[in-house]
Amino acid sequence: MRKSSQEEAIGLFSTQSIIIFMLSFGLLLVCALWPVYNGYVSDAALLRMERVMSVLASPVLRIEDFRLLYPHFSVVLLLPFGYMPEIIKSVAPYIVSSFFGAVLLALWNVHLQAKHYPLFDRMVLVLLVAVHPFFLWGVTSGMQGGLSLMMFYGVYLGSVRVIKEADARAFIMLAAAFGAYFFVDERAFFIYFAFLPLLPLIAPPSMLRSSPASLYLIVSMPLLLSVLAWVVYLTFVLSEGAIHFMNAPGEPFRGAWHLMAEVDWLRDYGGTFFQPLIVSLIVAVIAYPVVGWLIWRSRRHAKLARDIEALPLHLSVAVAMATTTYFLAHPADMLYLMAGGVMAAIVLIPREDKLHRRELFLAFLLSAVGGLFCLFWKPTVDMQRWTQAWQGEKLGEYFPGDVELGKWLDANRAPTLIDEHAAYRAIVARGDAYELVLSSTKEFKRALQSDLLTVEQVVVRDPLYNHRDRTGYGNEVFSERLPDSITWHFSDLYRDGMRGYRLVYDDAHWRVYRRTDDAKVDSLDMFPEASLAK
Amino acid sequence: MSATTAGNSVPKLMVGELLISRGLLTQAQLDEALVLQKKWGTRIGDIVLAKGWIKPLDFYSALAFYYQKPFVDMLKEPPDVILHEKDDLAAYNMHQFMPWRITDDDNPKVIIATSNPNEQAMDLARQRFGDNVDFVITSKFDILWQLQHHHDEYFTHNAIRKLAEQMPEHSASVVITKPQLIFVATVITLVLIVATVWPMATFVGMNLAIAGLLLMTTLARLTLTWVGSDRHIDIKVTDHEVKLLKDEDLPVYTVLMPMYKEEAILPFLAKAMRELDYPLSKLDIKLVLEQDDEGTVNAAKALGLEAFFEIIRVPTSFPKTKPKACNYALNFARGKFITIYDGEDRPEPDQLKKVIIAFSGMAENVACVQARLNYFNSTENWLTRMFTLEYSLWFDFFLPGLEALKIPIPLGGTSNHFKAELLLQFDGWDPYNVAEDADLGVRFTQCGYRVGIVNSTTYEEACNHVPTWIRQRSRWIKGYMQAYLVHMRAPIELYRSIGSVGFWGFQFFFLGAFFSYLVAPFLYGTFVIWILGGAELLDPLFPPLVLLISLFNLTLGNGSLVYMLMVGAFKRQNYMLIPYALTVPYYWLLMSIAAYKALSQLIFNPFYWEKTTHGISTHLETPAAGDQPAAAH
């Protein structure tokens, strides 16, 4: 029996791996689409799909049309879905994330197979990891966490290689993983900074004694390069400036900063460090008691135990940092990555015998229960909607005003000036971005630099629309309107309209003005030479 | 021994006892020599000479007494050259003999002068001259000197022209062939025509081509760094394996040490060679000196070096290059393996043993094993720091990566160890190529042989002076250009012989190297314009795709090159050098200056050898008195 199991093909493309991938992918897809079927919509997923539509609508495929303000790679992966039927396109972010989640599970299966875990045990383990509520939240809720989990799995394996081998490749692996992480997940900063104090735990003491600075430089350089490259590129292509991606409200690199008023976690702990650190550690222990079991099982392998101990600490420090900067809406948004660390730890500790494997299964089951409990504690609006949809509750329309605008724009197609930062939900509801003049285009910038609009239609949002409360750093909470960039320039446009334009749409907080035929003549009058030439 | 001494009465006394009885050796020295004889498996005579306990003249006189034969000083009684056969010159050198004279009595006899009476020499003599052959004893230095003195024209011709005559397609004696010239002229003409009709599109196209090539070069280097960082590639020979090696099983090892006007470095060199963990009596060290360099020749003589050092005087001829000198010295090599060290080199003592173990564990078609190079004066100044960073990356990551991916390896200037037989088959180095080592590495790969890398380091002296550095670097880059032109004479043939990975690796590693140095000033200029004039000024030249690639090169590309340098220093545990990697753009500027000098020389003076001055580092330690040979005392 053992012989036959040894003879099984080991590899990501072996038949067994492919079957496990297919099963995992199917399971995760069902878990992702069931809430969507019940009306759940992820705002992060909508934002990404709007980017894909904008890029595809551009006459030339330009990298700057990605808007650059969030990790690119997740958007690049969505591009092919832009050409697919509407029904698939609308759920593309969920499909992509589930795909990478399944790849990770299949890869883990390969690693377990190499450790001679029997097929049944592997399947049980894969299932137990996949059904953990934090894992499901990260991978299937539209956060695009599948890819991030894969990266974290790589970081964790890399850190263990540093412990075991401490060769140049180990450090390159770890550093490169951080460098690439920046393009995959906006949480990379926090994961990296939280890792730095833990580096002495895993690096060889002799190396630390010789030159700790060089150790940090080697591990940090690729991430610094990624950020530098990003900033230089943004300087080149963005009129808003190089660090716009760091200070633009509502952009992914600012996380939940603009949602402060409605997020319990940030209201209670935002701007502080030690409180969220302790709370996060408690959440980690409740949600992943399996980590405790792993530490106990690896107690005879001091270095490995050290790395496993560092896992909850690492992510809790990351949670605390992200809470201090008002980035994180809920600890689960970061702690779901623990699944990657747990998977790596199981691969790295000696293979468990049958008795201890049962304990492992039990620890995983307990973790799932603990995770579920934590998910219901101080949930965000998205989390509430997601869990409600999971329970089969039919949810109401998500931002109906935006959806109505999108449908109207679809029915009244014409070159339209629109700020996609404000209207991304409407653009997704429209189905594509063809003929829309978006803020990344030269036409849009030119329009905002002149006093007179020439575009066929213009969409403007009510400047008094209280999108969401925002807060500054510190304890003072204040409310601020978030006008779109068209209103910034034409402050009275929403209320008074513009000469030569008539109101054609007025619903919820949106108005659309369309150019009149007289205005076309007027605009020609402004350029007599041009009109004569015509 | 019986054959050579047949008919001669040999005293029952052993050689060692004879030397004691003559007062040439002490009993303690003999006892030590006997222990070494058992360990090394060589003769007492070789040991005492190698140890420098006895002067060669005294030893060979005693040897003559031992064999009851006359001792001949061939400087005073030169050989009759008419007896010498060109085809036998290698055998004369290998077996340390040469036909000396024919007796003019009734029964003419050919007399062989030998420093090493042995079967092979006598057999060869009998084959040539019949059974009536006798021998006299002479010094091995006399044989060497007479061979050089009487046959220097032949050896010189071989050193210079053999490759060009036998494998002209691999010789850089013609810098650029006619088809290559036509190709280059056609490309330039076409570019000019297109640029006249569509100037902006042409510039954008050229910009894209440059950016693309730089991108591919960077990616190739990243790949090599990644592959080369695998520790399983890295370590080939362990200390335990070295310990298991028996000295008696070791073959004779030839070390070529070409030098020019480097008398100051000689004591250091001698010390480094004595410190090698290798039986001294199995070392065949050739100090390859130019005949017109009297200073170094006299200094070497004055040092009274042990007998395993031999001076090879290379006659003055054109081209005056290191490969020509090495080719010349190759005629006198007696080892099974051959290596080259520069005068200031400090190889790790067990390097030769590691190489032998590496060869035994590698495939039969491995023709050469390259040891790693690094610098002992890395902290002397900024330049030496940068040079060390560069070398650490080159030898600790790139070369092992090239080896693993089977891409032609440009050998380093020193510490490359060859199977002597194969090196001779390849006609040695190309004397017209000023980076002959890099060229030879490609030639090996092209002919189906491979180059291995061994985990042993030779520490050299890094140039600490910018003009000297530029001279040295311009020579290397010119050599790379020569090698590229030579091996790209038949690109399809090259592709077939080394495969796609090897071919593209060769393009990005050779062409990419000097090309990036040549275009660097333009890129720096563009960067300055961008900083001073803003992005809009350059917009027409940088459409989206070109902009994306160029910015990748500027940021991630250059950044990753900086990072690779850091990793190189990190692996070498030269932690203090790591921050200096950030200053590499200034180093690249120096590279560009050297590259333009190289290009200019390639056109106007292709075979000129820019000599690097060694022995100027303040980090050189003066050898202690104890480091001098016993005979010199």
PDB file of N, CA, C and O in Angstrom, chain A residues 62-63 161 165 167-169 171-173 175 183 207 210-211 214-215 217-219 221-222 225-226 228-229 232-233 236-237, chain B residues 225-227 229-232 397 530 535 539 544 547-548 551 554-556 559-560 562-563 566-567 570-571 575 578-579 582:
ATOM      1  N   ARG A  62      -3.641  51.147 -22.820  1.00  0.00           N
ATOM      2  CA  ARG A  62      -2.598  51.902 -22.119  1.00  0.00           C
ATOM      3  C   ARG A  62      -2.585  51.517 -20.657  1.00  0.00           C
ATOM      4  O   ARG A  62      -3.640  51.433 -20.024  1.00  0.00           O
ATOM      5  N   ILE A  63      -1.376  51.331 -20.175  1.00  0.00           N
ATOM      6  CA  ILE A  63      -1.247  50.866 -18.800  1.00  0.00           C
ATOM      7  C   ILE A  63      -1.780  51.919 -17.821  1.00  0.00           C
ATOM      8  O   ILE A  63      -2.332  51.597 -16.777  1.00  0.00           O
ATOM      9  N   ARG A 161      12.568  28.741   4.769  1.00  0.00           N
ATOM     10  CA  ARG A 161      13.831  28.420   4.086  1.00  0.00           C
ATOM     11  C   ARG A 161      14.979  29.242   4.690  1.00  0.00           C
ATOM     12  O   ARG A 161      16.116  28.774   4.777  1.00  0.00           O
ATOM     13  N   GLU A 165      17.912  26.967   5.658  1.00  0.00           N
ATOM     14  CA  GLU A 165      19.088  26.982   4.786  1.00  0.00           C
ATOM     15  C   GLU A 165      19.940  28.249   4.980  1.00  0.00           C
ATOM     16  O   GLU A 165      21.149  28.180   4.913  1.00  0.00           O
ATOM     17  N   ASP A 167      20.583  30.445   2.971  1.00  0.00           N
ATOM     18  CA  ASP A 167      21.452  30.720   1.822  1.00  0.00           C
ATOM     19  C   ASP A 167      20.926  31.946   1.080  1.00  0.00           C
ATOM     20  O   ASP A 167      19.875  32.506   1.418  1.00  0.00           O
ATOM     21  N   ALA A 168      21.682  32.343   0.061  1.00  0.00           N
ATOM     22  CA  ALA A 168      21.309  33.560  -0.670  1.00  0.00           C
ATOM     23  C   ALA A 168      19.917  33.418  -1.272  1.00  0.00           C
ATOM     24  O   ALA A 168      19.119  34.351  -1.261  1.00  0.00           O
ATOM     25  N   ARG A 169      19.617  32.211  -1.772  1.00  0.00           N
ATOM     26  CA  ARG A 169      18.332  32.038  -2.444  1.00  0.00           C
ATOM     27  C   ARG A 169      17.170  32.245  -1.476  1.00  0.00           C
ATOM     28  O   ARG A 169      16.127  32.780  -1.843  1.00  0.00           O
ATOM     29  N   PHE A 171      16.947  34.248   1.026  1.00  0.00           N
ATOM     30  CA  PHE A 171      16.696  35.675   1.229  1.00  0.00           C
ATOM     31  C   PHE A 171      16.125  36.316  -0.039  1.00  0.00           C
ATOM     32  O   PHE A 171      15.261  37.191   0.030  1.00  0.00           O
ATOM     33  N   ILE A 172      16.618  35.860  -1.187  1.00  0.00           N
ATOM     34  CA  ILE A 172      16.085  36.409  -2.449  1.00  0.00           C
ATOM     35  C   ILE A 172      14.604  36.056  -2.568  1.00  0.00           C
ATOM     36  O   ILE A 172      13.770  36.883  -2.949  1.00  0.00           O
ATOM     37  N   MET A 173      14.277  34.796  -2.241  1.00  0.00           N
ATOM     38  CA  MET A 173      12.874  34.338  -2.327  1.00  0.00           C
ATOM     39  C   MET A 173      11.974  35.209  -1.474  1.00  0.00           C
ATOM     40  O   MET A 173      10.923  35.671  -1.912  1.00  0.00           O
ATOM     41  N   ALA A 175      12.569  38.176  -0.189  1.00  0.00           N
ATOM     42  CA  ALA A 175      12.543  39.572  -0.621  1.00  0.00           C
ATOM     43  C   ALA A 175      11.720  39.735  -1.899  1.00  0.00           C
ATOM     44  O   ALA A 175      10.933  40.676  -2.022  1.00  0.00           O
ATOM     45  N   PHE A 183       2.359  44.411  -5.860  1.00  0.00           N
ATOM     46  CA  PHE A 183       1.534  44.524  -7.061  1.00  0.00           C
ATOM     47  C   PHE A 183       0.290  43.648  -6.989  1.00  0.00           C
ATOM     48  O   PHE A 183      -0.502  43.612  -7.917  1.00  0.00           O
ATOM     49  N   MET A 207      24.628  36.140  11.391  1.00  0.00           N
ATOM     50  CA  MET A 207      24.373  37.158  10.382  1.00  0.00           C
ATOM     51  C   MET A 207      23.892  38.455  11.039  1.00  0.00           C
ATOM     52  O   MET A 207      24.302  39.549  10.663  1.00  0.00           O
ATOM     53  N   SER A 210      26.776  40.202  12.657  1.00  0.00           N
ATOM     54  CA  SER A 210      27.726  40.816  11.716  1.00  0.00           C
ATOM     55  C   SER A 210      27.193  42.135  11.175  1.00  0.00           C
ATOM     56  O   SER A 210      27.888  43.141  11.184  1.00  0.00           O
ATOM     57  N   SER A 211      25.987  42.103  10.670  1.00  0.00           N
ATOM     58  CA  SER A 211      25.453  43.324  10.065  1.00  0.00           C
ATOM     59  C   SER A 211      23.938  43.242   9.945  1.00  0.00           C
ATOM     60  O   SER A 211      23.420  42.834   8.908  1.00  0.00           O
ATOM     61  N   SER A 214      22.428  45.179   6.889  1.00  0.00           N
ATOM     62  CA  SER A 214      22.483  44.570   5.552  1.00  0.00           C
ATOM     63  C   SER A 214      21.403  43.504   5.400  1.00  0.00           C
ATOM     64  O   SER A 214      20.845  43.326   4.323  1.00  0.00           O
ATOM     65  N   LEU A 215      21.114  42.828   6.488  1.00  0.00           N
ATOM     66  CA  LEU A 215      20.055  41.815   6.456  1.00  0.00           C
ATOM     67  C   LEU A 215      18.730  42.460   6.080  1.00  0.00           C
ATOM     68  O   LEU A 215      17.999  41.980   5.201  1.00  0.00           O
ATOM     69  N   LEU A 217      18.335  45.326   4.609  1.00  0.00           N
ATOM     70  CA  LEU A 217      18.433  45.900   3.268  1.00  0.00           C
ATOM     71  C   LEU A 217      18.157  44.835   2.207  1.00  0.00           C
ATOM     72  O   LEU A 217      17.438  45.073   1.234  1.00  0.00           O
ATOM     73  N   ILE A 218      18.726  43.658   2.417  1.00  0.00           N
ATOM     74  CA  ILE A 218      18.551  42.576   1.447  1.00  0.00           C
ATOM     75  C   ILE A 218      17.087  42.162   1.364  1.00  0.00           C
ATOM     76  O   ILE A 218      16.552  41.930   0.281  1.00  0.00           O
ATOM     77  N   VAL A 219      16.430  42.085   2.504  1.00  0.00           N
ATOM     78  CA  VAL A 219      15.024  41.641   2.506  1.00  0.00           C
ATOM     79  C   VAL A 219      14.105  42.742   1.982  1.00  0.00           C
ATOM     80  O   VAL A 219      13.081  42.454   1.369  1.00  0.00           O
ATOM     81  N   MET A 221      14.879  45.470  -0.096  1.00  0.00           N
ATOM     82  CA  MET A 221      15.190  46.181  -1.342  1.00  0.00           C
ATOM     83  C   MET A 221      14.153  45.959  -2.457  1.00  0.00           C
ATOM     84  O   MET A 221      13.722  46.935  -3.083  1.00  0.00           O
ATOM     85  N   PRO A 222      13.740  44.729  -2.752  1.00  0.00           N
ATOM     86  CA  PRO A 222      12.771  44.567  -3.846  1.00  0.00           C
ATOM     87  C   PRO A 222      11.459  45.308  -3.610  1.00  0.00           C
ATOM     88  O   PRO A 222      10.910  45.899  -4.538  1.00  0.00           O
ATOM     89  N   LEU A 225      12.100  48.868  -4.223  1.00  0.00           N
ATOM     90  CA  LEU A 225      12.211  49.088  -5.669  1.00  0.00           C
ATOM     91  C   LEU A 225      10.836  49.123  -6.316  1.00  0.00           C
ATOM     92  O   LEU A 225      10.572  49.936  -7.207  1.00  0.00           O
ATOM     93  N   SER A 226       9.979  48.224  -5.882  1.00  0.00           N
ATOM     94  CA  SER A 226       8.623  48.191  -6.443  1.00  0.00           C
ATOM     95  C   SER A 226       7.924  49.518  -6.186  1.00  0.00           C
ATOM     96  O   SER A 226       7.307  50.096  -7.087  1.00  0.00           O
ATOM     97  N   LEU A 228       9.347  52.391  -5.504  1.00  0.00           N
ATOM     98  CA  LEU A 228      10.049  53.439  -6.248  1.00  0.00           C
ATOM     99  C   LEU A 228       9.600  53.441  -7.711  1.00  0.00           C
ATOM    100  O   LEU A 228       9.304  54.494  -8.289  1.00  0.00           O
ATOM    101  N   ALA A 229       9.566  52.256  -8.299  1.00  0.00           N
ATOM    102  CA  ALA A 229       9.162  52.136  -9.696  1.00  0.00           C
ATOM    103  C   ALA A 229       7.752  52.697  -9.867  1.00  0.00           C
ATOM    104  O   ALA A 229       7.451  53.419 -10.818  1.00  0.00           O
ATOM    105  N   VAL A 232       7.800  56.541  -9.611  1.00  0.00           N
ATOM    106  CA  VAL A 232       8.371  57.158 -10.808  1.00  0.00           C
ATOM    107  C   VAL A 232       7.378  57.064 -11.960  1.00  0.00           C
ATOM    108  O   VAL A 232       7.150  58.027 -12.694  1.00  0.00           O
ATOM    109  N   TYR A 233       6.752  55.922 -12.069  1.00  0.00           N
ATOM    110  CA  TYR A 233       5.791  55.739 -13.159  1.00  0.00           C
ATOM    111  C   TYR A 233       4.615  56.697 -13.002  1.00  0.00           C
ATOM    112  O   TYR A 233       4.169  57.325 -13.954  1.00  0.00           O
ATOM    113  N   PHE A 236       5.270  60.121 -14.039  1.00  0.00           N
ATOM    114  CA  PHE A 236       5.270  60.256 -15.487  1.00  0.00           C
ATOM    115  C   PHE A 236       3.852  60.366 -16.046  1.00  0.00           C
ATOM    116  O   PHE A 236       3.586  61.149 -16.939  1.00  0.00           O
ATOM    117  N   VAL A 237       2.935  59.572 -15.513  1.00  0.00           N
ATOM    118  CA  VAL A 237       1.642  59.465 -16.192  1.00  0.00           C
ATOM    119  C   VAL A 237       0.482  60.152 -15.483  1.00  0.00           C
ATOM    120  O   VAL A 237      -0.555  60.350 -16.081  1.00  0.00           O
TER     121      VAL A 237
ATOM    122  N   THR B 225      21.081  35.046 -11.814  1.00  0.00           N
ATOM    123  CA  THR B 225      21.261  35.232 -10.369  1.00  0.00           C
ATOM    124  C   THR B 225      20.406  34.228  -9.606  1.00  0.00           C
ATOM    125  O   THR B 225      20.856  33.627  -8.621  1.00  0.00           O
ATOM    126  N   TRP B 226      19.191  34.057 -10.082  1.00  0.00           N
ATOM    127  CA  TRP B 226      18.286  33.123  -9.407  1.00  0.00           C
ATOM    128  C   TRP B 226      18.840  31.688  -9.497  1.00  0.00           C
ATOM    129  O   TRP B 226      18.937  30.981  -8.502  1.00  0.00           O
ATOM    130  N   VAL B 227      19.199  31.309 -10.706  1.00  0.00           N
ATOM    131  CA  VAL B 227      19.709  29.935 -10.895  1.00  0.00           C
ATOM    132  C   VAL B 227      21.019  29.761 -10.116  1.00  0.00           C
ATOM    133  O   VAL B 227      21.233  28.749  -9.444  1.00  0.00           O
ATOM    134  N   SER B 229      21.953  31.146  -7.487  1.00  0.00           N
ATOM    135  CA  SER B 229      21.842  31.240  -6.024  1.00  0.00           C
ATOM    136  C   SER B 229      21.514  29.903  -5.377  1.00  0.00           C
ATOM    137  O   SER B 229      21.508  29.801  -4.157  1.00  0.00           O
ATOM    138  N   ASP B 230      21.228  28.903  -6.181  1.00  0.00           N
ATOM    139  CA  ASP B 230      20.898  27.593  -5.630  1.00  0.00           C
ATOM    140  C   ASP B 230      22.146  26.984  -4.994  1.00  0.00           C
ATOM    141  O   ASP B 230      23.154  26.800  -5.672  1.00  0.00           O
ATOM    142  N   ARG B 231      22.057  26.692  -3.753  1.00  0.00           N
ATOM    143  CA  ARG B 231      23.256  26.201  -3.062  1.00  0.00           C
ATOM    144  C   ARG B 231      23.679  24.816  -3.568  1.00  0.00           C
ATOM    145  O   ARG B 231      24.818  24.406  -3.420  1.00  0.00           O
ATOM    146  N   HIS B 232      22.735  24.117  -4.200  1.00  0.00           N
ATOM    147  CA  HIS B 232      23.090  22.792  -4.725  1.00  0.00           C
ATOM    148  C   HIS B 232      23.959  22.910  -5.972  1.00  0.00           C
ATOM    149  O   HIS B 232      24.704  22.008  -6.313  1.00  0.00           O
ATOM    150  N   PHE B 397      27.423  34.116  -8.841  1.00  0.00           N
ATOM    151  CA  PHE B 397      26.055  33.911  -9.311  1.00  0.00           C
ATOM    152  C   PHE B 397      25.993  33.677 -10.823  1.00  0.00           C
ATOM    153  O   PHE B 397      25.421  32.696 -11.273  1.00  0.00           O
ATOM    154  N   TRP B 530      14.832  64.583 -18.771  1.00  0.00           N
ATOM    155  CA  TRP B 530      13.542  64.345 -18.109  1.00  0.00           C
ATOM    156  C   TRP B 530      13.453  65.135 -16.791  1.00  0.00           C
ATOM    157  O   TRP B 530      12.454  65.781 -16.500  1.00  0.00           O
ATOM    158  N   ALA B 535       8.578  65.608 -18.460  1.00  0.00           N
ATOM    159  CA  ALA B 535       8.257  64.434 -19.274  1.00  0.00           C
ATOM    160  C   ALA B 535       7.754  64.816 -20.661  1.00  0.00           C
ATOM    161  O   ALA B 535       7.974  64.090 -21.632  1.00  0.00           O
ATOM    162  N   ASP B 539       7.880  63.124 -24.685  1.00  0.00           N
ATOM    163  CA  ASP B 539       6.663  62.385 -25.037  1.00  0.00           C
ATOM    164  C   ASP B 539       6.692  61.750 -26.430  1.00  0.00           C
ATOM    165  O   ASP B 539       6.369  60.570 -26.569  1.00  0.00           O
ATOM    166  N   PRO B 544       3.358  54.732 -25.386  1.00  0.00           N
ATOM    167  CA  PRO B 544       3.093  53.957 -24.167  1.00  0.00           C
ATOM    168  C   PRO B 544       3.971  52.724 -23.953  1.00  0.00           C
ATOM    169  O   PRO B 544       4.526  52.538 -22.872  1.00  0.00           O
ATOM    170  N   LEU B 547       7.538  53.690 -23.303  1.00  0.00           N
ATOM    171  CA  LEU B 547       7.598  54.333 -21.989  1.00  0.00           C
ATOM    172  C   LEU B 547       7.585  53.281 -20.882  1.00  0.00           C
ATOM    173  O   LEU B 547       8.383  53.331 -19.940  1.00  0.00           O
ATOM    174  N   LEU B 548       6.699  52.320 -21.048  1.00  0.00           N
ATOM    175  CA  LEU B 548       6.572  51.282 -20.025  1.00  0.00           C
ATOM    176  C   LEU B 548       7.888  50.497 -19.878  1.00  0.00           C
ATOM    177  O   LEU B 548       8.397  50.317 -18.771  1.00  0.00           O
ATOM    178  N   LEU B 551      10.706  52.803 -18.494  1.00  0.00           N
ATOM    179  CA  LEU B 551      10.581  53.062 -17.061  1.00  0.00           C
ATOM    180  C   LEU B 551      10.866  51.806 -16.245  1.00  0.00           C
ATOM    181  O   LEU B 551      11.414  51.872 -15.148  1.00  0.00           O
ATOM    182  N   LEU B 554      14.527  51.725 -16.161  1.00  0.00           N
ATOM    183  CA  LEU B 554      15.065  52.780 -15.298  1.00  0.00           C
ATOM    184  C   LEU B 554      14.913  52.414 -13.819  1.00  0.00           C
ATOM    185  O   LEU B 554      15.833  52.608 -13.031  1.00  0.00           O
ATOM    186  N   THR B 555      13.771  51.907 -13.485  1.00  0.00           N
ATOM    187  CA  THR B 555      13.500  51.692 -12.055  1.00  0.00           C
ATOM    188  C   THR B 555      13.775  50.240 -11.649  1.00  0.00           C
ATOM    189  O   THR B 555      14.785  49.951 -11.007  1.00  0.00           O
ATOM    190  N   LEU B 556      12.897  49.347 -12.081  1.00  0.00           N
ATOM    191  CA  LEU B 556      13.057  47.954 -11.650  1.00  0.00           C
ATOM    192  C   LEU B 556      14.303  47.315 -12.249  1.00  0.00           C
ATOM    193  O   LEU B 556      14.979  46.505 -11.606  1.00  0.00           O
ATOM    194  N   GLY B 559      17.278  48.949 -10.584  1.00  0.00           N
ATOM    195  CA  GLY B 559      17.148  48.561  -9.176  1.00  0.00           C
ATOM    196  C   GLY B 559      17.508  47.111  -8.958  1.00  0.00           C
ATOM    197  O   GLY B 559      18.193  46.761  -7.993  1.00  0.00           O
ATOM    198  N   SER B 560      17.074  46.269  -9.873  1.00  0.00           N
ATOM    199  CA  SER B 560      17.390  44.848  -9.681  1.00  0.00           C
ATOM    200  C   SER B 560      18.881  44.592  -9.878  1.00  0.00           C
ATOM    201  O   SER B 560      19.455  43.716  -9.232  1.00  0.00           O
ATOM    202  N   VAL B 562      21.193  46.709  -9.013  1.00  0.00           N
ATOM    203  CA  VAL B 562      21.755  47.135  -7.723  1.00  0.00           C
ATOM    204  C   VAL B 562      21.539  46.026  -6.693  1.00  0.00           C
ATOM    205  O   VAL B 562      22.447  45.671  -5.927  1.00  0.00           O
ATOM    206  N   TYR B 563      20.344  45.475  -6.710  1.00  0.00           N
ATOM    207  CA  TYR B 563      20.016  44.431  -5.729  1.00  0.00           C
ATOM    208  C   TYR B 563      20.901  43.195  -5.914  1.00  0.00           C
ATOM    209  O   TYR B 563      21.366  42.590  -4.959  1.00  0.00           O
ATOM    210  N   MET B 566      24.096  43.709  -4.340  1.00  0.00           N
ATOM    211  CA  MET B 566      23.974  43.575  -2.885  1.00  0.00           C
ATOM    212  C   MET B 566      23.974  42.104  -2.471  1.00  0.00           C
ATOM    213  O   MET B 566      24.635  41.712  -1.504  1.00  0.00           O
ATOM    214  N   VAL B 567      23.226  41.321  -3.222  1.00  0.00           N
ATOM    215  CA  VAL B 567      23.132  39.896  -2.891  1.00  0.00           C
ATOM    216  C   VAL B 567      24.505  39.227  -3.032  1.00  0.00           C
ATOM    217  O   VAL B 567      24.874  38.358  -2.233  1.00  0.00           O
ATOM    218  N   PHE B 570      26.409  40.036  -0.083  1.00  0.00           N
ATOM    219  CA  PHE B 570      25.771  39.347   1.047  1.00  0.00           C
ATOM    220  C   PHE B 570      26.262  37.895   1.114  1.00  0.00           C
ATOM    221  O   PHE B 570      26.612  37.384   2.177  1.00  0.00           O
ATOM    222  N   LYS B 571      26.295  37.256  -0.030  1.00  0.00           N
ATOM    223  CA  LYS B 571      26.725  35.853  -0.062  1.00  0.00           C
ATOM    224  C   LYS B 571      28.184  35.717   0.363  1.00  0.00           C
ATOM    225  O   LYS B 571      28.564  34.755   1.026  1.00  0.00           O
ATOM    226  N   TYR B 575      29.505  42.360   4.184  1.00  0.00           N
ATOM    227  CA  TYR B 575      28.329  43.163   4.513  1.00  0.00           C
ATOM    228  C   TYR B 575      28.577  44.663   4.387  1.00  0.00           C
ATOM    229  O   TYR B 575      27.695  45.424   4.018  1.00  0.00           O
ATOM    230  N   ILE B 578      27.713  46.346   1.054  1.00  0.00           N
ATOM    231  CA  ILE B 578      26.340  46.368   0.529  1.00  0.00           C
ATOM    232  C   ILE B 578      25.840  47.790   0.221  1.00  0.00           C
ATOM    233  O   ILE B 578      25.340  48.036  -0.882  1.00  0.00           O
ATOM    234  N   PRO B 579      25.994  48.740   1.122  1.00  0.00           N
ATOM    235  CA  PRO B 579      25.480  50.088   0.787  1.00  0.00           C
ATOM    236  C   PRO B 579      26.140  50.691  -0.452  1.00  0.00           C
ATOM    237  O   PRO B 579      25.535  51.485  -1.150  1.00  0.00           O
ATOM    238  N   LEU B 582      24.579  50.982  -4.032  1.00  0.00           N
ATOM    239  CA  LEU B 582      23.706  52.081  -4.457  1.00  0.00           C
ATOM    240  C   LEU B 582      24.448  53.104  -5.314  1.00  0.00           C
ATOM    241  O   LEU B 582      23.829  53.893  -6.020  1.00  0.00           O
TER     242      LEU B 582
END
